[in-house]
Amino acid sequence: MGISANDLQSFRPYHPGELVKEELECREIKQKEFAKKFGLSYSALNEILNGKRPITTEFALVLEAALGINADLLVRMQTDYNMQVARKNNSLSEKLNQIKKIAAIL
């Protein structure tokens, strides 16, 4: 018996910053050291690594240049994360259900 897409939605969304954080830890690179070396704001970097701020396209390109992590992958991960969070938003779900009801009448 296979896993359906609905089963997968129960997992906690994985922010791409977590991947970058793990990579820095594996390489034993301190966040402050990394931020300083590449002219980044430490607080912004820390927020990204802790999933409190999104990875922008520009930041993904910086990470690709600095760490070799594919920027396209990071941006796709961020989009997937955003969609998963939005789908779990109850007030948005209610609004979407109302829109579907209205659209069904049209």
mmCIF file of C-alpha atoms in Angstrom:
data_model
loop_
_atom_site.group_PDB
_atom_site.id
_atom_site.type_symbol
_atom_site.label_atom_id
_atom_site.label_comp_id
_atom_site.label_asym_id
_atom_site.label_seq_id
_atom_site.Cartn_x
_atom_site.Cartn_y
_atom_site.Cartn_z
ATOM 1 C CA MET A 1 0.000 0.000 0.000
ATOM 2 C CA GLY A 2 1.494 3.338 -1.093
ATOM 3 C CA ILE A 3 1.634 6.714 0.570
ATOM 4 C CA SER A 4 -0.789 9.290 -0.816
ATOM 5 C CA ALA A 5 -0.138 13.011 -1.167
ATOM 6 C CA ASN A 6 -2.555 13.636 1.719
ATOM 7 C CA ASP A 7 -0.395 11.499 4.017
ATOM 8 C CA LEU A 8 2.658 13.594 3.146
ATOM 9 C CA GLN A 9 0.984 16.838 4.199
ATOM 10 C CA SER A 10 1.069 15.778 7.849
ATOM 11 C CA PHE A 11 4.850 16.241 7.972
ATOM 12 C CA ARG A 12 6.296 19.464 9.391
ATOM 13 C CA PRO A 13 7.358 21.812 6.592
ATOM 14 C CA TYR A 14 11.140 21.817 6.068
ATOM 15 C CA HIS A 15 12.561 25.320 5.719
ATOM 16 C CA PRO A 16 15.594 25.541 3.385
ATOM 17 C CA GLY A 17 17.436 27.458 6.103
ATOM 18 C CA GLU A 18 17.566 24.206 8.083
ATOM 19 C CA LEU A 19 19.511 22.593 5.238
ATOM 20 C CA VAL A 20 21.978 25.490 5.154
ATOM 21 C CA LYS A 21 22.315 25.404 8.959
ATOM 22 C CA GLU A 22 23.142 21.669 8.828
ATOM 23 C CA GLU A 23 25.685 22.321 6.073
ATOM 24 C CA LEU A 24 27.433 25.023 8.109
ATOM 25 C CA GLU A 25 27.493 22.737 11.160
ATOM 26 C CA CYS A 26 28.910 19.837 9.120
ATOM 27 C CA ARG A 27 31.667 22.107 7.839
ATOM 28 C CA GLU A 28 32.182 23.501 11.352
ATOM 29 C CA ILE A 29 31.595 27.054 10.128
ATOM 30 C CA LYS A 30 30.265 29.457 12.752
ATOM 31 C CA GLN A 31 27.319 31.613 11.689
ATOM 32 C CA LYS A 32 28.992 34.869 12.770
ATOM 33 C CA GLU A 33 32.187 33.912 10.928
ATOM 34 C CA PHE A 34 30.220 33.073 7.765
ATOM 35 C CA ALA A 35 28.181 36.289 7.908
ATOM 36 C CA LYS A 36 31.279 38.445 8.411
ATOM 37 C CA LYS A 37 33.298 36.742 5.673
ATOM 38 C CA PHE A 38 30.556 37.255 3.066
ATOM 39 C CA GLY A 39 29.286 40.664 4.199
ATOM 40 C CA LEU A 40 25.939 39.396 5.475
ATOM 41 C CA SER A 41 23.873 40.553 8.425
ATOM 42 C CA TYR A 42 24.370 38.004 11.218
ATOM 43 C CA SER A 43 20.841 38.509 12.546
ATOM 44 C CA ALA A 44 19.287 38.035 9.079
ATOM 45 C CA LEU A 45 21.406 34.907 8.494
ATOM 46 C CA ASN A 46 20.427 33.499 11.891
ATOM 47 C CA GLU A 47 16.730 34.142 11.204
ATOM 48 C CA ILE A 48 16.991 32.343 7.852
ATOM 49 C CA LEU A 49 18.820 29.378 9.384
ATOM 50 C CA ASN A 50 16.136 29.119 12.074
ATOM 51 C CA GLY A 51 13.260 29.284 9.577
ATOM 52 C CA LYS A 52 12.056 32.710 10.694
ATOM 53 C CA ARG A 53 12.882 34.483 7.425
ATOM 54 C CA PRO A 54 12.621 33.234 3.829
ATOM 55 C CA ILE A 55 15.575 32.552 1.576
ATOM 56 C CA THR A 56 15.448 35.089 -1.243
ATOM 57 C CA THR A 57 16.664 34.379 -4.757
ATOM 58 C CA GLU A 58 19.639 36.685 -4.220
ATOM 59 C CA PHE A 59 20.578 35.031 -0.931
ATOM 60 C CA ALA A 60 20.271 31.601 -2.561
ATOM 61 C CA LEU A 61 22.793 32.724 -5.185
ATOM 62 C CA VAL A 62 25.169 33.934 -2.437
ATOM 63 C CA LEU A 63 24.883 30.536 -0.729
ATOM 64 C CA GLU A 64 25.521 28.766 -4.023
ATOM 65 C CA ALA A 65 28.689 30.817 -4.573
ATOM 66 C CA ALA A 66 29.875 30.400 -0.968
ATOM 67 C CA LEU A 67 28.877 26.800 -0.201
ATOM 68 C CA GLY A 68 28.104 25.184 -3.549
ATOM 69 C CA ILE A 69 24.463 24.504 -2.586
ATOM 70 C CA ASN A 70 22.331 24.726 -5.720
ATOM 71 C CA ALA A 71 20.416 28.047 -5.652
ATOM 72 C CA ASP A 72 17.528 26.602 -7.699
ATOM 73 C CA LEU A 73 17.080 23.863 -5.091
ATOM 74 C CA LEU A 74 16.968 26.385 -2.243
ATOM 75 C CA VAL A 75 14.425 28.579 -4.034
ATOM 76 C CA ARG A 76 12.232 25.549 -4.859
ATOM 77 C CA MET A 77 12.470 24.412 -1.231
ATOM 78 C CA GLN A 78 11.398 27.886 -0.078
ATOM 79 C CA THR A 79 8.411 27.843 -2.450
ATOM 80 C CA ASP A 80 7.410 24.359 -1.257
ATOM 81 C CA TYR A 81 7.754 25.497 2.360
ATOM 82 C CA ASN A 82 5.611 28.583 1.688
ATOM 83 C CA MET A 83 2.889 26.439 0.057
ATOM 84 C CA GLN A 84 2.866 23.935 2.933
ATOM 85 C CA VAL A 85 2.570 26.713 5.516
ATOM 86 C CA ALA A 86 -0.196 28.429 3.528
ATOM 87 C CA ARG A 87 -2.134 25.158 3.186
ATOM 88 C CA LYS A 88 -2.034 24.699 6.974
ATOM 89 C CA ASN A 89 -3.387 28.226 7.559
ATOM 90 C CA ASN A 90 -6.941 27.707 8.849
ATOM 91 C CA SER A 91 -8.249 31.191 8.084
ATOM 92 C CA LEU A 92 -6.915 30.947 4.533
ATOM 93 C CA SER A 93 -8.505 27.481 4.169
ATOM 94 C CA GLU A 94 -11.875 28.910 5.235
ATOM 95 C CA LYS A 95 -11.537 31.748 2.725
ATOM 96 C CA LEU A 96 -10.581 29.319 -0.055
ATOM 97 C CA ASN A 97 -13.580 27.105 0.770
ATOM 98 C CA GLN A 98 -15.869 30.156 0.504
ATOM 99 C CA ILE A 99 -14.294 31.036 -2.861
ATOM 100 C CA LYS A 100 -14.859 27.458 -4.087
ATOM 101 C CA LYS A 101 -18.541 27.638 -3.074
ATOM 102 C CA ILE A 102 -18.988 30.932 -4.917
ATOM 103 C CA ALA A 103 -17.097 29.640 -7.956
ATOM 104 C CA ALA A 104 -19.295 26.530 -8.080
ATOM 105 C CA ILE A 105 -22.379 28.762 -8.518
ATOM 106 C CA LEU A 106 -20.870 30.669 -11.454
#
